[in-house]
Amino acid sequence: MHAPKNQFVTGLRCIQCGRTYATGEVEYFCLSCGYHNGILDVQYNYEAARKTLNAETLAGNCDFSMWRYLPLLPVSSPDLIPHLQVGWTPLYETPHLATELGVARCWVKDEGRNPTASFKDRASAVGVVKALEQNAAQITCASTGNAASSLAGFAAAAGIPATIFVPARAPQAKVAQLLVYGARVFSVEGTYDEAWELCMKASAEFGWYNRNCAINPYLIEGKKTVSLELAEQFSRLTPGRGPDWVAVSVGDGCTIGGVWKGLKETYHLGILPRLPRILGVQAEGCQPFVTAWREHINLAPCAANTLADSIAVGHPRNFAKGLRAVNESCGAFVAVADEEILQSITFVARKTGVFGEPAGVASAAGVRRAVASGIIGHSESVALIMTGNGLKDIQSAMRAAGHAIKVKPEIGEVRQAVLAAAAIK
Ligand SMILES: [Zn+2]
C-alpha cells in the first residue's frame, strides 16, 4: 500500500471506538469493531490546510471541478485522477419553488449534471483513484443503481475492470449505463442489502478493490465536496450567509454524512459563516433513520418498500454518520409517501426546470412536510441536493407526468384537443 503524500491527512479514526490508524495501516474498517460498526473517518490538519485552502486561494483557482478541494481529499497521486469532469455543478436560486414549498428562499444544487448524471460520481472519482494507487486489478461495489452506474463510468475512464452487484429491481436506465460502460453486472435476485453482502463476500474472496461507501472511508470524502462547493457558491451568491437548511434524501447514510462533514469543514475554513441544519428525508416505506431518530432507539433494519430506488435501503450501512449529521446540526428527519415523491418529480421540474429522479426530488417533498409540521419556518431558506437526473428512472417519471395527446398529423385534431382543454379550464 502507498504511503499518503497528502500532507494534510493525519490518519483514520474509528467513529465507534475512537481507535486511530495511520493511513495505509488499514484498508477499509476498524480492526477492533469490524465492518458492521467500525467505520473510519479520514482526519486532516485543518489549521495547516487552511493556509492552502481558503476563500482567497479558491477565488483564484481555475479548476472548476471537485478537485479544486484537493488539499482536503485523501489522494496521494493526483496524476491518477481520471479525466471525467466531476463537480462544480450549478446552484440555482429557485423562487417559484420557494413559493410552492412555503419557504423564504430556495436553491437547487443540480447533481444530475455530473458525468454519469448523479451525485455518486464524486465518490466514484475518489474510489477509482484509490484503486489505482493500490494497483488494484478490479474494482467492485453493490449499489441501488447510481453508485453502480457511476463506478462503471469512472472505471471505464480509468481503465480498470469493474464488477457490480445490483438488486434485480434497479431501474433499467441505470443497468443500461452499467452495461454500456462495460462492467460485469450481477443482477441479484434479492434486496439491496443482500446484494451488498454478496459484494462483500466476493470482494474478500477475489481481492477486488471495494468501493462500497459504508466500509471504504475514502468515498465519503468525495461526497463531502458537494458541500464545499455549496458553501463556496453561497459565499458568492449571498455573501455572509448560507441557507438555514440543507435537505437531502437518505439511504445508506453516507451521502448525508458526507454533506455534513463538508459543511463543517467549510465552517472551519472560514468559508461558511454559520452551519445550516440538515433535513434528512426518507420514504415512508423505508424509514429506519426516521424511526431511530424519533424514538431515540438503535437501528432496526426494516423492509424497503419505496419507488425511490436510490434510498430503498432497509439496513443503512452508515447509520452512525447519518444520524450524527442530523443530531449535530440540530436538524430533523422526515418521511414522505411515495405519492408525494411522485408529485415532486413534476412540481420540481415545473417550478425550476430541473428534472430530478425520485430520490432527488424526495428532498423537496421532505421540505414541504417539514414546513407543514413546523420544523422549517416560512421565513427560513433551504438548499436542496438534487442527487440524480430524472432520466435515470423514466418509469416513475411517466407515472408522475401522464401521457402525450395522440393525434393524426391533421390540424383539425390539434384544434379539437386545444379547444377541449380550453373548455375544461
Ligand atoms: Zn473501532
Tab-separated table of C-alpha atoms and ligand atoms in Angstrom:
chain	number	residue	atom	x	y	z
A	1	MET	CA	0.000	0.000	0.000
A	2	HIS	CA	1.243	3.501	-0.820
A	3	ALA	CA	2.025	5.973	1.927
A	4	PRO	CA	-0.098	9.105	1.600
A	5	LYS	CA	1.547	12.133	0.081
A	6	ASN	CA	-1.335	14.376	1.019
A	7	GLN	CA	0.386	16.438	3.685
A	8	PHE	CA	-2.863	17.382	5.414
A	9	VAL	CA	-4.220	13.864	6.028
A	10	THR	CA	-3.239	12.890	9.559
A	11	GLY	CA	-4.815	9.415	9.725
A	12	LEU	CA	-8.048	7.477	10.163
A	13	ARG	CA	-10.268	7.373	13.241
A	14	CYS	CA	-12.917	4.784	14.115
A	15	ILE	CA	-16.228	6.528	14.774
A	16	GLN	CA	-17.298	3.695	17.085
A	17	CYS	CA	-14.335	3.195	19.444
A	18	GLY	CA	-12.099	6.147	18.614
A	19	ARG	CA	-9.089	3.997	17.721
A	20	THR	CA	-6.797	5.796	15.314
A	21	TYR	CA	-4.762	4.407	12.452
A	22	ALA	CA	-2.088	5.774	10.191
A	23	THR	CA	-3.204	5.910	6.570
A	24	GLY	CA	-2.130	2.699	4.931
A	25	GLU	CA	-2.251	0.794	8.219
A	26	VAL	CA	-5.765	-0.494	7.460
A	27	GLU	CA	-7.580	-0.621	4.166
A	28	TYR	CA	-11.273	-0.246	4.983
A	29	PHE	CA	-12.594	-0.515	8.547
A	30	CYS	CA	-11.552	-0.589	12.220
A	31	LEU	CA	-9.945	-3.905	13.105
A	32	SER	CA	-11.430	-3.823	16.625
A	33	CYS	CA	-15.015	-3.097	15.560
A	34	GLY	CA	-15.312	-4.972	12.241
A	35	TYR	CA	-17.132	-3.826	9.123
A	36	HIS	CA	-20.594	-3.562	10.595
A	37	ASN	CA	-19.638	-0.861	13.105
A	38	GLY	CA	-16.021	0.101	12.570
A	39	ILE	CA	-16.490	2.906	10.059
A	40	LEU	CA	-13.403	5.053	9.757
A	41	ASP	CA	-13.232	8.769	9.270
A	42	VAL	CA	-10.361	10.480	7.461
A	43	GLN	CA	-8.693	13.073	9.691
A	44	TYR	CA	-6.982	16.266	8.489
A	45	ASN	CA	-4.843	19.005	9.920
A	46	TYR	CA	-7.304	21.820	9.225
A	47	GLU	CA	-5.065	24.517	10.665
A	48	ALA	CA	-2.408	23.692	8.094
A	49	ALA	CA	-4.916	23.068	5.267
A	50	ARG	CA	-6.491	26.458	5.851
A	51	LYS	CA	-3.302	28.157	4.690
A	52	THR	CA	-3.637	26.492	1.292
A	53	LEU	CA	-7.407	26.254	1.027
A	54	ASN	CA	-9.365	29.371	1.932
A	55	ALA	CA	-11.672	31.943	0.390
A	56	GLU	CA	-8.749	33.862	-1.173
A	57	THR	CA	-6.988	30.884	-2.766
A	58	LEU	CA	-10.310	29.500	-4.007
A	59	ALA	CA	-11.176	32.818	-5.640
A	60	GLY	CA	-8.063	32.439	-7.796
A	61	ASN	CA	-8.484	28.721	-8.510
A	62	CYS	CA	-9.484	27.984	-12.120
A	63	ASP	CA	-10.085	24.262	-11.604
A	64	PHE	CA	-13.886	24.151	-11.712
A	65	SER	CA	-14.312	20.572	-10.555
A	66	MET	CA	-14.353	18.807	-7.191
A	67	TRP	CA	-10.540	18.599	-7.372
A	68	ARG	CA	-10.270	22.293	-6.507
A	69	TYR	CA	-10.511	20.982	-2.921
A	70	LEU	CA	-7.576	18.604	-3.336
A	71	PRO	CA	-5.894	19.588	-0.015
A	72	LEU	CA	-8.940	18.105	1.750
A	73	LEU	CA	-9.128	14.943	-0.357
A	74	PRO	CA	-7.245	11.737	0.565
A	75	VAL	CA	-5.413	11.474	-2.744
A	76	SER	CA	-1.741	10.554	-2.797
A	77	SER	CA	-1.226	10.633	-6.556
A	78	PRO	CA	-3.115	13.475	-8.269
A	79	ASP	CA	-1.721	12.300	-11.616
A	80	LEU	CA	-4.077	9.297	-11.363
A	81	ILE	CA	-7.232	11.447	-11.314
A	82	PRO	CA	-9.426	10.381	-14.256
A	83	HIS	CA	-10.256	12.881	-16.982
A	84	LEU	CA	-14.056	12.999	-16.479
A	85	GLN	CA	-15.142	16.333	-15.082
A	86	VAL	CA	-16.980	15.878	-11.811
A	87	GLY	CA	-18.396	18.511	-9.522
A	88	TRP	CA	-18.828	22.267	-9.741
A	89	THR	CA	-22.467	21.571	-10.551
A	90	PRO	CA	-24.787	24.567	-10.710
A	91	LEU	CA	-26.549	26.007	-7.677
A	92	TYR	CA	-29.764	27.683	-8.807
A	93	GLU	CA	-31.903	30.052	-6.810
A	94	THR	CA	-35.491	28.919	-7.473
A	95	PRO	CA	-38.068	31.489	-6.264
A	96	HIS	CA	-41.076	29.672	-7.784
A	97	LEU	CA	-40.163	26.514	-5.902
A	98	ALA	CA	-39.670	28.539	-2.701
A	99	THR	CA	-43.251	29.818	-3.044
A	100	GLU	CA	-44.529	26.298	-3.743
A	101	LEU	CA	-42.767	24.936	-0.657
A	102	GLY	CA	-43.713	27.842	1.592
A	103	VAL	CA	-40.171	28.993	2.435
A	104	ALA	CA	-38.486	32.374	2.069
A	105	ARG	CA	-35.753	31.267	-0.350
A	106	CYS	CA	-34.836	28.025	-2.031
A	107	TRP	CA	-31.855	26.796	-4.038
A	108	VAL	CA	-31.334	23.609	-6.021
A	109	LYS	CA	-27.889	22.022	-6.333
A	110	ASP	CA	-28.236	20.049	-9.571
A	111	GLU	CA	-26.086	16.956	-9.124
A	112	GLY	CA	-27.657	15.363	-12.190
A	113	ARG	CA	-25.101	17.434	-14.140
A	114	ASN	CA	-22.247	15.087	-13.205
A	115	PRO	CA	-20.735	12.804	-15.896
A	116	THR	CA	-22.955	9.790	-15.207
A	117	ALA	CA	-25.836	12.017	-14.083
A	118	SER	CA	-25.683	11.573	-10.330
A	119	PHE	CA	-24.074	12.792	-7.131
A	120	LYS	CA	-22.315	9.426	-6.745
A	121	ASP	CA	-19.687	10.481	-9.280
A	122	ARG	CA	-17.983	12.455	-6.518
A	123	ALA	CA	-17.415	9.247	-4.557
A	124	SER	CA	-16.541	7.062	-7.546
A	125	ALA	CA	-13.900	9.531	-8.698
A	126	VAL	CA	-12.079	9.144	-5.371
A	127	GLY	CA	-12.699	5.377	-5.293
A	128	VAL	CA	-11.082	4.861	-8.678
A	129	VAL	CA	-8.028	6.943	-7.732
A	130	LYS	CA	-7.596	4.894	-4.531
A	131	ALA	CA	-7.899	1.652	-6.514
A	132	LEU	CA	-5.256	2.870	-8.985
A	133	GLU	CA	-2.952	3.957	-6.156
A	134	GLN	CA	-3.066	0.390	-4.857
A	135	ASN	CA	-2.616	-1.148	-8.293
A	136	ALA	CA	-5.935	-2.969	-7.879
A	137	ALA	CA	-6.738	-5.333	-10.717
A	138	GLN	CA	-10.508	-4.974	-10.281
A	139	ILE	CA	-12.936	-2.686	-8.517
A	140	THR	CA	-16.356	-3.663	-7.217
A	141	CYS	CA	-19.427	-2.272	-5.494
A	142	ALA	CA	-23.012	-3.048	-4.617
A	143	SER	CA	-25.494	-0.326	-5.280
A	144	THR	CA	-29.150	0.516	-5.611
A	145	GLY	CA	-28.170	1.900	-9.009
A	146	ASN	CA	-26.458	5.295	-9.118
A	147	ALA	CA	-23.243	4.356	-7.333
A	148	ALA	CA	-23.019	1.378	-9.683
A	149	SER	CA	-23.514	3.307	-12.909
A	150	SER	CA	-21.138	5.940	-11.616
A	151	LEU	CA	-18.429	3.440	-10.714
A	152	ALA	CA	-18.818	1.760	-14.106
A	153	GLY	CA	-18.260	5.098	-15.844
A	154	PHE	CA	-15.214	6.046	-13.786
A	155	ALA	CA	-13.725	2.554	-14.020
A	156	ALA	CA	-14.073	2.826	-17.798
A	157	ALA	CA	-12.350	6.221	-17.753
A	158	ALA	CA	-9.525	4.847	-15.594
A	159	GLY	CA	-9.214	1.557	-17.477
A	160	ILE	CA	-9.951	-0.747	-14.501
A	161	PRO	CA	-12.379	-3.668	-14.898
A	162	ALA	CA	-15.456	-3.280	-12.678
A	163	THR	CA	-17.794	-5.896	-11.235
A	164	ILE	CA	-21.114	-4.575	-9.988
A	165	PHE	CA	-23.864	-6.078	-7.852
A	166	VAL	CA	-27.331	-4.542	-8.160
A	167	PRO	CA	-30.689	-5.698	-6.809
A	168	ALA	CA	-32.973	-7.024	-9.549
A	169	ARG	CA	-35.263	-4.006	-9.058
A	170	ALA	CA	-32.646	-1.441	-10.203
A	171	PRO	CA	-34.181	0.814	-12.909
A	172	GLN	CA	-33.369	-0.183	-16.477
A	173	ALA	CA	-31.664	3.085	-17.370
A	174	LYS	CA	-29.083	2.546	-14.637
A	175	VAL	CA	-28.482	-1.072	-15.676
A	176	ALA	CA	-28.110	0.152	-19.269
A	177	GLN	CA	-25.379	2.550	-18.118
A	178	LEU	CA	-23.514	-0.312	-16.420
A	179	LEU	CA	-23.593	-2.491	-19.486
A	180	VAL	CA	-22.694	0.326	-21.856
A	181	TYR	CA	-19.621	1.182	-19.765
A	182	GLY	CA	-18.544	-2.446	-19.958
A	183	ALA	CA	-18.923	-3.514	-16.329
A	184	ARG	CA	-19.598	-7.119	-15.377
A	185	VAL	CA	-23.060	-6.902	-13.828
A	186	PHE	CA	-24.616	-9.282	-11.335
A	187	SER	CA	-28.352	-8.641	-11.042
A	188	VAL	CA	-29.076	-10.136	-7.627
A	189	GLU	CA	-32.440	-11.768	-7.084
A	190	GLY	CA	-32.886	-10.132	-3.709
A	191	THR	CA	-32.765	-6.793	-1.930
A	192	TYR	CA	-30.036	-4.178	-1.967
A	193	ASP	CA	-28.951	-5.470	1.445
A	194	GLU	CA	-28.448	-8.967	0.017
A	195	ALA	CA	-26.573	-7.562	-2.982
A	196	TRP	CA	-24.332	-5.658	-0.536
A	197	GLU	CA	-23.482	-8.780	1.494
A	198	LEU	CA	-22.778	-10.723	-1.689
A	199	CYS	CA	-20.445	-7.999	-2.912
A	200	MET	CA	-18.576	-8.034	0.418
A	201	LYS	CA	-18.036	-11.794	0.125
A	202	ALA	CA	-16.910	-11.589	-3.499
A	203	SER	CA	-14.558	-8.701	-2.760
A	204	ALA	CA	-12.923	-10.696	0.064
A	205	GLU	CA	-12.704	-13.890	-2.000
A	206	PHE	CA	-11.286	-12.376	-5.188
A	207	GLY	CA	-9.332	-9.461	-3.713
A	208	TRP	CA	-11.206	-6.777	-5.667
A	209	TYR	CA	-10.938	-3.179	-4.515
A	210	ASN	CA	-14.181	-2.374	-2.679
A	211	ARG	CA	-15.951	0.878	-3.476
A	212	ASN	CA	-18.793	0.292	-1.005
A	213	CYS	CA	-19.164	3.652	0.612
A	214	ALA	CA	-20.026	2.491	4.123
A	215	ILE	CA	-16.861	0.460	4.588
A	216	ASN	CA	-14.455	2.408	2.402
A	217	PRO	CA	-13.542	5.548	4.352
A	218	TYR	CA	-12.349	7.486	1.305
A	219	LEU	CA	-15.619	7.599	-0.620
A	220	ILE	CA	-17.400	9.953	1.741
A	221	GLU	CA	-14.501	12.359	1.224
A	222	GLY	CA	-15.579	12.698	-2.394
A	223	LYS	CA	-19.185	13.140	-1.338
A	224	LYS	CA	-18.371	15.971	1.039
A	225	THR	CA	-17.189	18.109	-1.886
A	226	VAL	CA	-20.837	18.868	-2.708
A	227	SER	CA	-20.927	20.903	0.497
A	228	LEU	CA	-17.568	22.539	-0.091
A	229	GLU	CA	-18.981	23.738	-3.399
A	230	LEU	CA	-22.306	24.680	-1.908
A	231	ALA	CA	-20.583	26.871	0.677
A	232	GLU	CA	-18.305	28.458	-1.880
A	233	GLN	CA	-21.185	29.139	-4.267
A	234	PHE	CA	-23.204	30.642	-1.430
A	235	SER	CA	-20.316	32.874	-0.463
A	236	ARG	CA	-20.516	34.306	-3.980
A	237	LEU	CA	-24.339	34.408	-4.294
A	238	THR	CA	-25.245	35.598	-0.829
A	239	PRO	CA	-22.037	36.777	0.884
A	240	GLY	CA	-22.095	36.485	4.633
A	241	ARG	CA	-24.881	33.955	4.865
A	242	GLY	CA	-25.684	30.421	3.794
A	243	PRO	CA	-29.005	28.599	3.795
A	244	ASP	CA	-30.822	27.876	7.072
A	245	TRP	CA	-31.365	24.274	5.991
A	246	VAL	CA	-29.827	21.741	3.608
A	247	ALA	CA	-32.260	18.990	2.593
A	248	VAL	CA	-31.106	15.651	1.242
A	249	SER	CA	-32.644	12.207	0.865
A	250	VAL	CA	-31.165	9.375	2.942
A	251	GLY	CA	-30.483	5.736	2.085
A	252	ASP	CA	-27.280	4.226	3.483
A	253	GLY	CA	-26.387	7.368	5.423
A	254	CYS	CA	-23.153	8.032	3.509
A	255	THR	CA	-24.470	10.942	1.473
A	256	ILE	CA	-25.944	12.875	4.378
A	257	GLY	CA	-22.804	12.060	6.396
A	258	GLY	CA	-20.642	13.486	3.604
A	259	VAL	CA	-22.830	16.558	3.237
A	260	TRP	CA	-22.451	17.303	6.949
A	261	LYS	CA	-18.694	16.690	7.023
A	262	GLY	CA	-18.216	19.068	4.095
A	263	LEU	CA	-20.303	21.766	5.734
A	264	LYS	CA	-18.316	21.519	8.959
A	265	GLU	CA	-15.064	21.762	7.022
A	266	THR	CA	-16.132	24.923	5.210
A	267	TYR	CA	-17.100	26.378	8.543
A	268	HIS	CA	-13.626	25.533	9.939
A	269	LEU	CA	-12.038	27.050	6.854
A	270	GLY	CA	-13.989	30.261	7.352
A	271	ILE	CA	-15.918	29.986	4.069
A	272	LEU	CA	-19.352	29.427	5.611
A	273	PRO	CA	-20.228	31.905	8.370
A	274	ARG	CA	-22.593	29.542	10.219
A	275	LEU	CA	-23.658	25.941	9.926
A	276	PRO	CA	-27.056	25.130	8.423
A	277	ARG	CA	-29.335	22.456	9.863
A	278	ILE	CA	-29.729	19.200	7.982
A	279	LEU	CA	-33.080	17.772	6.921
A	280	GLY	CA	-32.779	14.043	6.171
A	281	VAL	CA	-35.619	12.734	4.021
A	282	GLN	CA	-36.682	9.113	3.783
A	283	ALA	CA	-39.604	7.292	2.168
A	284	GLU	CA	-42.443	6.130	4.417
A	285	GLY	CA	-41.987	2.583	3.127
A	286	CYS	CA	-38.345	2.517	4.264
A	287	GLN	CA	-37.539	4.878	7.124
A	288	PRO	CA	-35.065	3.296	9.559
A	289	PHE	CA	-33.349	6.636	10.271
A	290	VAL	CA	-36.635	8.430	10.953
A	291	THR	CA	-37.737	5.711	13.367
A	292	ALA	CA	-34.449	5.560	15.269
A	293	TRP	CA	-34.145	9.354	15.484
A	294	ARG	CA	-37.753	9.957	16.573
A	295	GLU	CA	-37.846	7.173	19.137
A	296	HIS	CA	-34.237	7.515	20.359
A	297	ILE	CA	-33.536	3.855	19.665
A	298	ASN	CA	-30.813	1.950	17.894
A	299	LEU	CA	-31.032	0.962	14.259
A	300	ALA	CA	-33.730	-1.605	13.494
A	301	PRO	CA	-33.309	-2.840	9.910
A	302	CYS	CA	-36.615	-2.857	8.037
A	303	ALA	CA	-38.179	-3.758	4.667
A	304	ALA	CA	-37.541	-1.436	1.721
A	305	ASN	CA	-40.837	-0.528	0.065
A	306	THR	CA	-40.471	2.620	-1.985
A	307	LEU	CA	-40.282	3.579	-5.642
A	308	ALA	CA	-37.298	5.834	-4.842
A	309	ASP	CA	-34.788	3.074	-5.538
A	310	SER	CA	-31.731	5.142	-4.563
A	311	ILE	CA	-32.944	5.349	-0.958
A	312	ALA	CA	-34.547	1.892	-0.721
A	313	VAL	CA	-32.118	0.752	1.970
A	314	GLY	CA	-33.613	-1.208	4.872
A	315	HIS	CA	-30.257	-1.746	6.594
A	316	PRO	CA	-28.263	1.508	6.380
A	317	ARG	CA	-24.558	0.691	6.477
A	318	ASN	CA	-23.505	4.133	7.598
A	319	PHE	CA	-26.095	4.607	10.276
A	320	ALA	CA	-23.769	6.337	12.746
A	321	LYS	CA	-22.556	9.045	10.368
A	322	GLY	CA	-26.086	9.601	9.027
A	323	LEU	CA	-27.622	10.029	12.465
A	324	ARG	CA	-24.761	12.240	13.599
A	325	ALA	CA	-25.346	14.641	10.692
A	326	VAL	CA	-28.874	15.393	11.856
A	327	ASN	CA	-28.159	15.362	15.587
A	328	GLU	CA	-25.050	17.551	15.464
A	329	SER	CA	-26.725	20.075	13.183
A	330	CYS	CA	-29.889	20.226	15.333
A	331	GLY	CA	-31.739	19.136	12.209
A	332	ALA	CA	-34.538	16.645	11.664
A	333	PHE	CA	-35.551	13.522	9.784
A	334	VAL	CA	-38.892	13.292	7.977
A	335	ALA	CA	-40.537	10.586	5.904
A	336	VAL	CA	-42.689	11.166	2.817
A	337	ALA	CA	-45.120	8.906	0.976
A	338	ASP	CA	-44.272	7.568	-2.478
A	339	GLU	CA	-47.218	9.560	-3.812
A	340	GLU	CA	-45.600	12.781	-2.538
A	341	ILE	CA	-42.305	11.799	-4.165
A	342	LEU	CA	-44.082	11.203	-7.484
A	343	GLN	CA	-45.794	14.596	-7.285
A	344	SER	CA	-42.442	16.196	-6.513
A	345	ILE	CA	-40.961	14.941	-9.788
A	346	THR	CA	-43.344	17.174	-11.710
A	347	PHE	CA	-43.619	20.155	-9.392
A	348	VAL	CA	-39.839	20.484	-9.020
A	349	ALA	CA	-39.423	20.188	-12.796
A	350	ARG	CA	-42.223	22.677	-13.494
A	351	LYS	CA	-41.064	25.223	-10.923
A	352	THR	CA	-37.328	25.022	-11.618
A	353	GLY	CA	-36.636	23.373	-14.968
A	354	VAL	CA	-34.588	20.709	-13.153
A	355	PHE	CA	-35.711	17.123	-13.773
A	356	GLY	CA	-34.723	15.036	-10.764
A	357	GLU	CA	-35.004	11.343	-10.077
A	358	PRO	CA	-37.324	10.173	-7.253
A	359	ALA	CA	-34.626	10.175	-4.559
A	360	GLY	CA	-33.536	13.655	-5.660
A	361	VAL	CA	-36.962	15.260	-5.569
A	362	ALA	CA	-37.778	13.466	-2.312
A	363	SER	CA	-35.808	16.303	-0.673
A	364	ALA	CA	-38.441	18.790	-1.906
A	365	ALA	CA	-41.278	16.570	-0.683
A	366	GLY	CA	-39.495	16.415	2.671
A	367	VAL	CA	-39.222	20.205	2.893
A	368	ARG	CA	-42.932	20.528	2.201
A	369	ARG	CA	-43.647	18.089	5.033
A	370	ALA	CA	-41.217	19.841	7.367
A	371	VAL	CA	-42.848	23.213	6.666
A	372	ALA	CA	-46.333	21.755	7.239
A	373	SER	CA	-45.273	20.312	10.578
A	374	GLY	CA	-43.481	23.468	11.742
A	375	ILE	CA	-39.942	22.045	11.621
A	376	ILE	CA	-38.933	24.566	8.938
A	377	GLY	CA	-40.329	28.101	9.316
A	378	HIS	CA	-41.818	30.179	6.478
A	379	SER	CA	-39.103	32.792	6.967
A	380	GLU	CA	-36.279	30.252	6.532
A	381	SER	CA	-34.233	29.320	3.481
A	382	VAL	CA	-33.443	25.863	2.107
A	383	ALA	CA	-30.927	24.316	-0.273
A	384	LEU	CA	-31.987	21.029	-1.909
A	385	ILE	CA	-29.448	18.468	-3.085
A	386	MET	CA	-30.920	17.068	-6.307
A	387	THR	CA	-28.972	13.819	-6.227
A	388	GLY	CA	-29.670	12.416	-9.682
A	389	ASN	CA	-31.145	13.166	-13.092
A	390	GLY	CA	-34.752	12.201	-13.780
A	391	LEU	CA	-33.866	10.308	-16.957
A	392	LYS	CA	-32.415	7.640	-14.648
A	393	ASP	CA	-35.930	6.400	-13.895
A	394	ILE	CA	-38.352	7.016	-16.726
A	395	GLN	CA	-40.969	4.653	-15.350
A	396	SER	CA	-41.557	6.762	-12.238
A	397	ALA	CA	-41.389	9.961	-14.276
A	398	MET	CA	-44.095	8.756	-16.666
A	399	ARG	CA	-46.279	7.723	-13.753
A	400	ALA	CA	-45.970	11.233	-12.399
A	401	ALA	CA	-46.270	13.162	-15.632
A	402	GLY	CA	-49.118	11.479	-17.511
A	403	HIS	CA	-49.238	10.891	-21.244
A	404	ALA	CA	-48.946	12.753	-24.517
A	405	ILE	CA	-52.012	13.612	-26.597
A	406	LYS	CA	-52.193	11.238	-29.549
A	407	VAL	CA	-53.295	12.813	-32.836
A	408	LYS	CA	-53.177	12.048	-36.505
A	409	PRO	CA	-50.987	14.521	-38.473
A	410	GLU	CA	-54.003	16.796	-39.045
A	411	ILE	CA	-54.552	20.312	-37.671
A	412	GLY	CA	-58.231	19.521	-37.067
A	413	GLU	CA	-57.339	17.032	-34.344
A	414	VAL	CA	-54.954	19.501	-32.711
A	415	ARG	CA	-57.641	22.219	-32.839
A	416	GLN	CA	-60.182	19.899	-31.271
A	417	ALA	CA	-57.796	18.977	-28.438
A	418	VAL	CA	-56.824	22.612	-27.759
A	419	LEU	CA	-60.461	23.746	-27.674
A	420	ALA	CA	-61.439	20.846	-25.432
A	421	ALA	CA	-58.660	21.726	-22.982
A	422	ALA	CA	-59.704	25.399	-23.007
A	423	ALA	CA	-63.305	24.386	-22.279
A	424	ILE	CA	-62.202	22.412	-19.215
A	425	LYS	CA	-60.340	25.445	-17.846
B	1	ZN	ZN	-13.288	0.735	16.318
